[in-house]
N, CA and C atoms as an extended XYZ file, in Angstrom:
327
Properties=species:S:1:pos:R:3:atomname:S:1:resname:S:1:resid:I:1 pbc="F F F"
N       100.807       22.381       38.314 N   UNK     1
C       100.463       23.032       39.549 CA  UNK     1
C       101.435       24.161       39.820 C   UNK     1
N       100.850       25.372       40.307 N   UNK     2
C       101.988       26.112       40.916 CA  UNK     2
C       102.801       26.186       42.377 C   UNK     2
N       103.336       26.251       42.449 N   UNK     3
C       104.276       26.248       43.924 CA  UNK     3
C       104.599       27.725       44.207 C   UNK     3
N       104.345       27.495       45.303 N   UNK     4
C       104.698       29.140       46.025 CA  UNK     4
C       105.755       28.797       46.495 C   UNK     4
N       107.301       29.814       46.387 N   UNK     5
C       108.446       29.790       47.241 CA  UNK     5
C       108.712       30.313       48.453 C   UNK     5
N       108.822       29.428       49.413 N   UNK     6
C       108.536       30.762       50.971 CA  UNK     6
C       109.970       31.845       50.746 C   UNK     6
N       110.293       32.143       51.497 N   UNK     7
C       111.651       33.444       51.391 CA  UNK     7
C       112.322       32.596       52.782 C   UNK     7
N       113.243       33.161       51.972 N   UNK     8
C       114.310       32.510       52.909 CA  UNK     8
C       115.595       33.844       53.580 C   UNK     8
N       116.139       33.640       53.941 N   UNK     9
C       116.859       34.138       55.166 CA  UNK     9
C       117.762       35.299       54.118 C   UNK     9
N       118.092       34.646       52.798 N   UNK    10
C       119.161       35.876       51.605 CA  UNK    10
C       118.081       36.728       50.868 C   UNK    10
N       116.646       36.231       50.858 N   UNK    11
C       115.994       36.835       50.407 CA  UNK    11
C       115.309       38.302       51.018 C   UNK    11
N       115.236       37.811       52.392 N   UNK    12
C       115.087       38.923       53.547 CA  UNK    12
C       116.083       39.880       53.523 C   UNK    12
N       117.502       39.109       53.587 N   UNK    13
C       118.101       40.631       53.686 CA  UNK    13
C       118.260       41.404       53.118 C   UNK    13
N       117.984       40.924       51.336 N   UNK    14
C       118.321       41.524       49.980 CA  UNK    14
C       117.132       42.892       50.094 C   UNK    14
N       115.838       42.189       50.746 N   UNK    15
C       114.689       43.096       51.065 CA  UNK    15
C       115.516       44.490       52.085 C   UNK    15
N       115.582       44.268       52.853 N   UNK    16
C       116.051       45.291       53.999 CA  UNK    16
C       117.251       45.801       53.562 C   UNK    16
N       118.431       45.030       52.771 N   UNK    17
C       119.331       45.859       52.129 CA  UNK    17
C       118.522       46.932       51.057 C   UNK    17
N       117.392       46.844       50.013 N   UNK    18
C       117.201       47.327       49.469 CA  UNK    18
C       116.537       48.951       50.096 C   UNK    18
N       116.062       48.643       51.524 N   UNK    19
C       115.189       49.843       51.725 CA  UNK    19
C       116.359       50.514       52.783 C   UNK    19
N       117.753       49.701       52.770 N   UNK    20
C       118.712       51.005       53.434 CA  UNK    20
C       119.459       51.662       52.149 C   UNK    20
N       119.318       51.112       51.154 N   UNK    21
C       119.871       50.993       49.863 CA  UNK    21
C       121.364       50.885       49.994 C   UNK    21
N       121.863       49.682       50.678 N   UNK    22
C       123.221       49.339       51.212 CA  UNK    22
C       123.310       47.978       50.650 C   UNK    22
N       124.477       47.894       50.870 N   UNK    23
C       124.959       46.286       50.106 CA  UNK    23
C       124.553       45.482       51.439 C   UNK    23
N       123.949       44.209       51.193 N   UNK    24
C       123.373       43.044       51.705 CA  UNK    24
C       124.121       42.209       53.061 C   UNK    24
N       125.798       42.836       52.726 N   UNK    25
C       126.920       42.822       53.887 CA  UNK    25
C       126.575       43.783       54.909 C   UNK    25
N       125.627       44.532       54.696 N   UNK    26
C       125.631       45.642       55.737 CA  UNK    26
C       124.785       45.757       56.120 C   UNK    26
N       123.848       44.758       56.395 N   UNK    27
C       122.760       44.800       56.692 CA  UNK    27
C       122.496       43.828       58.556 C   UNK    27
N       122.484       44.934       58.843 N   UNK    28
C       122.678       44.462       60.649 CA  UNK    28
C       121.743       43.306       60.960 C   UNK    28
N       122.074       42.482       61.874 N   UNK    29
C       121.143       41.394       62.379 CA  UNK    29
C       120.084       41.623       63.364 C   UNK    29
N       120.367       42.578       63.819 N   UNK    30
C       119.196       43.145       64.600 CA  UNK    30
C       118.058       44.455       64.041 C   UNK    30
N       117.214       43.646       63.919 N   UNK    31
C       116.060       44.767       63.673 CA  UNK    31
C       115.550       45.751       63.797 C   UNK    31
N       115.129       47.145       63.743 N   UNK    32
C       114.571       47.943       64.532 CA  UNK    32
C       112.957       48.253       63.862 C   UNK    32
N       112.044       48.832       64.778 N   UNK    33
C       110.452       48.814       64.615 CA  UNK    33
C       110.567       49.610       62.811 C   UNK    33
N       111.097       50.519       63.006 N   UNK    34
C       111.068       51.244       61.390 CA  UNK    34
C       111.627       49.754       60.478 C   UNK    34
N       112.519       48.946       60.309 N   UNK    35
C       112.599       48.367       59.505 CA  UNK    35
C       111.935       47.329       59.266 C   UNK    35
N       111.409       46.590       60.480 N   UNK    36
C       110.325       45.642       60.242 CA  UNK    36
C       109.022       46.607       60.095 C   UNK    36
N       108.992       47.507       60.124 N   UNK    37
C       107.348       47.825       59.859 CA  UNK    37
C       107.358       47.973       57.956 C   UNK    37
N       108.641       48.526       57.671 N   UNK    38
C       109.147       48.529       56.248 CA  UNK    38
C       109.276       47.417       55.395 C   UNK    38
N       109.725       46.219       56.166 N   UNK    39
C       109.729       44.714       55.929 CA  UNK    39
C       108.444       44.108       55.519 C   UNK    39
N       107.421       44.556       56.260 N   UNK    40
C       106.199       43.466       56.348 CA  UNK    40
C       105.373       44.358       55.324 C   UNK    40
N       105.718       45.485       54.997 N   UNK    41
C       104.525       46.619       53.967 CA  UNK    41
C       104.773       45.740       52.605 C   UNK    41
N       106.630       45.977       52.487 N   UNK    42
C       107.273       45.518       51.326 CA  UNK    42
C       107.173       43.681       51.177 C   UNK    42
N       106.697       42.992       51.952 N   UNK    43
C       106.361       41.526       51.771 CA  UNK    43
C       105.070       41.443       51.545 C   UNK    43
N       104.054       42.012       52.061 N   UNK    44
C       102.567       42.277       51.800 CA  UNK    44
C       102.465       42.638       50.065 C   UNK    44
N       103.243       43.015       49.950 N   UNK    45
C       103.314       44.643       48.616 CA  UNK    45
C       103.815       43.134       47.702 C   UNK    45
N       105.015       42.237       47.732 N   UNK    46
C       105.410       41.383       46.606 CA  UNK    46
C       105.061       40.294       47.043 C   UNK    46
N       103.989       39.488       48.348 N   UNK    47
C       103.675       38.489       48.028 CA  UNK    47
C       102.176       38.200       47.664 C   UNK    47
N       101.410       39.671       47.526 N   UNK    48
C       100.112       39.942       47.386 CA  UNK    48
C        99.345       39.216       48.783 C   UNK    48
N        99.710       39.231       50.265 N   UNK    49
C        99.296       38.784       50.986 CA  UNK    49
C        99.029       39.907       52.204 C   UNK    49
N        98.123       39.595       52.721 N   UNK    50
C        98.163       40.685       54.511 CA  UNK    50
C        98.642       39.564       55.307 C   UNK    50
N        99.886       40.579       56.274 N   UNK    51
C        99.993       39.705       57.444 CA  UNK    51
C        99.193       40.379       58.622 C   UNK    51
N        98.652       39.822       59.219 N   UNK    52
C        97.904       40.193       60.464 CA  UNK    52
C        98.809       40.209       62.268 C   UNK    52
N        99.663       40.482       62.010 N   UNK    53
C       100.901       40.115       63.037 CA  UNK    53
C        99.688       40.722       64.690 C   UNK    53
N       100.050       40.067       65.466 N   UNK    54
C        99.707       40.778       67.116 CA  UNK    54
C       100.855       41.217       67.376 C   UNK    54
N       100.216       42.259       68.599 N   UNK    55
C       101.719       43.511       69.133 CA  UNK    55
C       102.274       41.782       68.994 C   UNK    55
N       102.219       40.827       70.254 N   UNK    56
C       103.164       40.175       70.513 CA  UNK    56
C       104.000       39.358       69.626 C   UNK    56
N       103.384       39.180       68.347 N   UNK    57
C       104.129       38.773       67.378 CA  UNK    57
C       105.368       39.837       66.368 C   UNK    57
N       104.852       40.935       66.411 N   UNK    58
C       105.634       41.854       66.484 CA  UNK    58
C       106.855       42.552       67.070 C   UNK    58
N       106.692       42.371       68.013 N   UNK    59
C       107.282       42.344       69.128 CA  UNK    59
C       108.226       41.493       69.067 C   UNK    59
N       108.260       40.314       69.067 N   UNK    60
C       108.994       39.205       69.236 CA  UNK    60
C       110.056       38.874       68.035 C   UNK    60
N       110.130       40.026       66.410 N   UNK    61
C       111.031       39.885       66.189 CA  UNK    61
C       111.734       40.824       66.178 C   UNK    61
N       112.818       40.678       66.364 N   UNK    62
C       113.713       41.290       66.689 CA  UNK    62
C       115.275       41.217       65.729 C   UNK    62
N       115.506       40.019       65.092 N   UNK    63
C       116.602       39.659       64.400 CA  UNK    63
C       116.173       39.289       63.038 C   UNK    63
N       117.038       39.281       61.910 N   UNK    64
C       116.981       38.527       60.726 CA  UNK    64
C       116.384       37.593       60.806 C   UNK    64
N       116.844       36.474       61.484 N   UNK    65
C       116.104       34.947       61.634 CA  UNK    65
C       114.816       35.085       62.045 C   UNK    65
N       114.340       36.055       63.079 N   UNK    66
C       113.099       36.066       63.404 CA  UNK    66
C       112.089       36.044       62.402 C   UNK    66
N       112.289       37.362       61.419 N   UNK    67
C       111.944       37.880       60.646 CA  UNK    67
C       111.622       36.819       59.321 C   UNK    67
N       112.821       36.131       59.311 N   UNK    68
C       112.544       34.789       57.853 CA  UNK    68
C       111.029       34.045       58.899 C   UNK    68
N       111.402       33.474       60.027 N   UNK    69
C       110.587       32.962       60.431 CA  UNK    69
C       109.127       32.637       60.417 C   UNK    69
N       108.802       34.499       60.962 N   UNK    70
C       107.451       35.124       60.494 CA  UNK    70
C       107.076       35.216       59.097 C   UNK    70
N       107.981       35.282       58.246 N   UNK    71
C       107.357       35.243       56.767 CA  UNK    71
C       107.166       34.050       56.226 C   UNK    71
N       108.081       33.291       56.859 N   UNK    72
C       108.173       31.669       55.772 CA  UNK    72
C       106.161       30.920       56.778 C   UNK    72
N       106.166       31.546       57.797 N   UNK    73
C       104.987       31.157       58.518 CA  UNK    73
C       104.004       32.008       57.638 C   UNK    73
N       104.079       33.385       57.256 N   UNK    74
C       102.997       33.751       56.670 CA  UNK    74
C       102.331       33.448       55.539 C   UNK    74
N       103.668       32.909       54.747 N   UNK    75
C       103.756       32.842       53.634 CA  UNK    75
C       103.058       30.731       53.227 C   UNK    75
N       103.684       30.179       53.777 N   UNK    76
C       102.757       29.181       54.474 CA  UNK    76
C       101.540       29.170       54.514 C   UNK    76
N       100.748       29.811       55.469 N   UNK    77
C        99.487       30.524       55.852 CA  UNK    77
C        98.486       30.755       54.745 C   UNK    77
N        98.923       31.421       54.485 N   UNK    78
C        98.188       32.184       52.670 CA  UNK    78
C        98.158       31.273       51.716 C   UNK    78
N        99.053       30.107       51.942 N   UNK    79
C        99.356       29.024       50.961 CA  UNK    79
C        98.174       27.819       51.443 C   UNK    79
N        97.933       27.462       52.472 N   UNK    80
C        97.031       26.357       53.199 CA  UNK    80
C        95.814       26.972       52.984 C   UNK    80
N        95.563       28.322       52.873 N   UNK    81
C        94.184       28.731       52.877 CA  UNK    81
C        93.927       28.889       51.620 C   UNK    81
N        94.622       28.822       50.693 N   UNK    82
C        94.686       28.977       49.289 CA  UNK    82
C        94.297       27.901       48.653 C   UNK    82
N        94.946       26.512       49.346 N   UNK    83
C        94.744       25.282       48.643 CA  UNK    83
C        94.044       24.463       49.258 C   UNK    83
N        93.900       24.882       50.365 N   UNK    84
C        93.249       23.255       51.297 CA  UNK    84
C        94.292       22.986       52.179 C   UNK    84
N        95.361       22.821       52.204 N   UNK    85
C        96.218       22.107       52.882 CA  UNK    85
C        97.471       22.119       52.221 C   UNK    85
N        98.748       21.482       52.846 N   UNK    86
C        99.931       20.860       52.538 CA  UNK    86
C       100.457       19.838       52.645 C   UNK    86
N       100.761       19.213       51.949 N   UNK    87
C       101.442       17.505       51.959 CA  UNK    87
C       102.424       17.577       53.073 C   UNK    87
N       102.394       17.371       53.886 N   UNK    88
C       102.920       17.075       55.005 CA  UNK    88
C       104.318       15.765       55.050 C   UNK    88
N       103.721       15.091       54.122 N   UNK    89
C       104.687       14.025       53.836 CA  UNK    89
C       105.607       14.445       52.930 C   UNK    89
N       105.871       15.280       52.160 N   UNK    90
C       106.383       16.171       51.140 CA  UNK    90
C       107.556       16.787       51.801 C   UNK    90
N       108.752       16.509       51.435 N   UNK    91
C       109.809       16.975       52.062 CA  UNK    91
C       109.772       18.744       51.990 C   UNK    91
N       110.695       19.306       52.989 N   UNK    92
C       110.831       20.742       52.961 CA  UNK    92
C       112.002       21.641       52.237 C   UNK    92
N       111.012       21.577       51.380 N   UNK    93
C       111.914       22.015       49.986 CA  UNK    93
C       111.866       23.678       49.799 C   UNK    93
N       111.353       24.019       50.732 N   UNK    94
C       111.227       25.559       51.253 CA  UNK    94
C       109.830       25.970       49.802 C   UNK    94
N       109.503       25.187       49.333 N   UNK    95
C       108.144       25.488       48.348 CA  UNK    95
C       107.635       24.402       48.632 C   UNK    95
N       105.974       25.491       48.494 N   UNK    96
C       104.690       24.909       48.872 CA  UNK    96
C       104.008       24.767       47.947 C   UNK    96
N       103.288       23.653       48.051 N   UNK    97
C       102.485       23.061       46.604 CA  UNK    97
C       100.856       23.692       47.431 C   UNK    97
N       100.588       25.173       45.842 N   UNK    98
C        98.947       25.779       46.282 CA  UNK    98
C        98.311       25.087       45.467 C   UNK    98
N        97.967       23.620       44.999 N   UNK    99
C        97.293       23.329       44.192 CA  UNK    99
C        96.436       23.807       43.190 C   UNK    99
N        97.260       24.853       42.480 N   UNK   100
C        97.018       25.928       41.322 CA  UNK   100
C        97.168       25.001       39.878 C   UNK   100
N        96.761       24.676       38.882 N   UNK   101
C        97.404       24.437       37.665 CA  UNK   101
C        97.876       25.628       36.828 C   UNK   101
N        99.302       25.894       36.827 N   UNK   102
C        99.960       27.074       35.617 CA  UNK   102
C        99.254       26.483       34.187 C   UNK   102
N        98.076       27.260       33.671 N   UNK   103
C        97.988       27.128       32.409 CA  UNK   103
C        98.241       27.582       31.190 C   UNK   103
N        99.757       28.684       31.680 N   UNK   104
C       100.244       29.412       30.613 CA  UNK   104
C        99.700       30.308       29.874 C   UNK   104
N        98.514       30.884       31.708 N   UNK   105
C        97.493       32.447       30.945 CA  UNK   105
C        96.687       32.112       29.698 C   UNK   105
N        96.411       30.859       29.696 N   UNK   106
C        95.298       30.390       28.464 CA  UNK   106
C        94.357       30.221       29.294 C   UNK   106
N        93.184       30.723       29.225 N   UNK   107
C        92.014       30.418       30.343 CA  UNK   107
C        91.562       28.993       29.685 C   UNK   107
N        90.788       28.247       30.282 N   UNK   108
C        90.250       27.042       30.074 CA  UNK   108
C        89.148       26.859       30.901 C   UNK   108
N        88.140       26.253       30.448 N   UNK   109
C        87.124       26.504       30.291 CA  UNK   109
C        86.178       24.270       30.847 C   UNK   109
């Protein structure tokens, strides 16, 4: 099966360090509209997903943490609609089981 990895909080900033093209230390905790609008193109763009955010969800982040938040939720999202669901009983191992089988690009038939 494949597992999708949600992103986590070093993965975000490595993102937003990359589009100030600054080291990952320098990457402020507070957000501004240009960098989350830059954030969510460039997460759309490498998780092959649309997020559909409302102003008010938009709106509402404002910080790093916010920001993991909304993605590890989107990323989630795309994953439940992908598979059916999530094991719920399944500890939070920050990966989600999409009930995919990896068949090592051998189609099967």
């Amino acid at each position: 099966m494949s597992t999708t990895v949600l992103p986590d909080r070093a993965e975000v900033v490595a993102m937003l360090a990359a589009f100030g093209q600054r080291a990952a230390e320098s990457v402020p905790e507070n957000l501004g509209s240009l960098e989350l609008t830059w954030l969510t193109a460039e997460f759309e763009q490498r998780y092959g997903i649309e997020l559909d955010l409302s102003d008010e969800q938009f709106a509402a982040v404002r910080t790093v943490d916010d920001a993991v938040a909304v993605l590890r939720g989107a990323v989630l999202a795309a994953a439940m609609v992908g598979s059916g669901g999530v094991d719920s009983a399944a500890p939070d191992t920050g990966r989600v089981d999409t009930g995919r089988v990896d068949t090592g690009g051998v189609a099967r038939s």
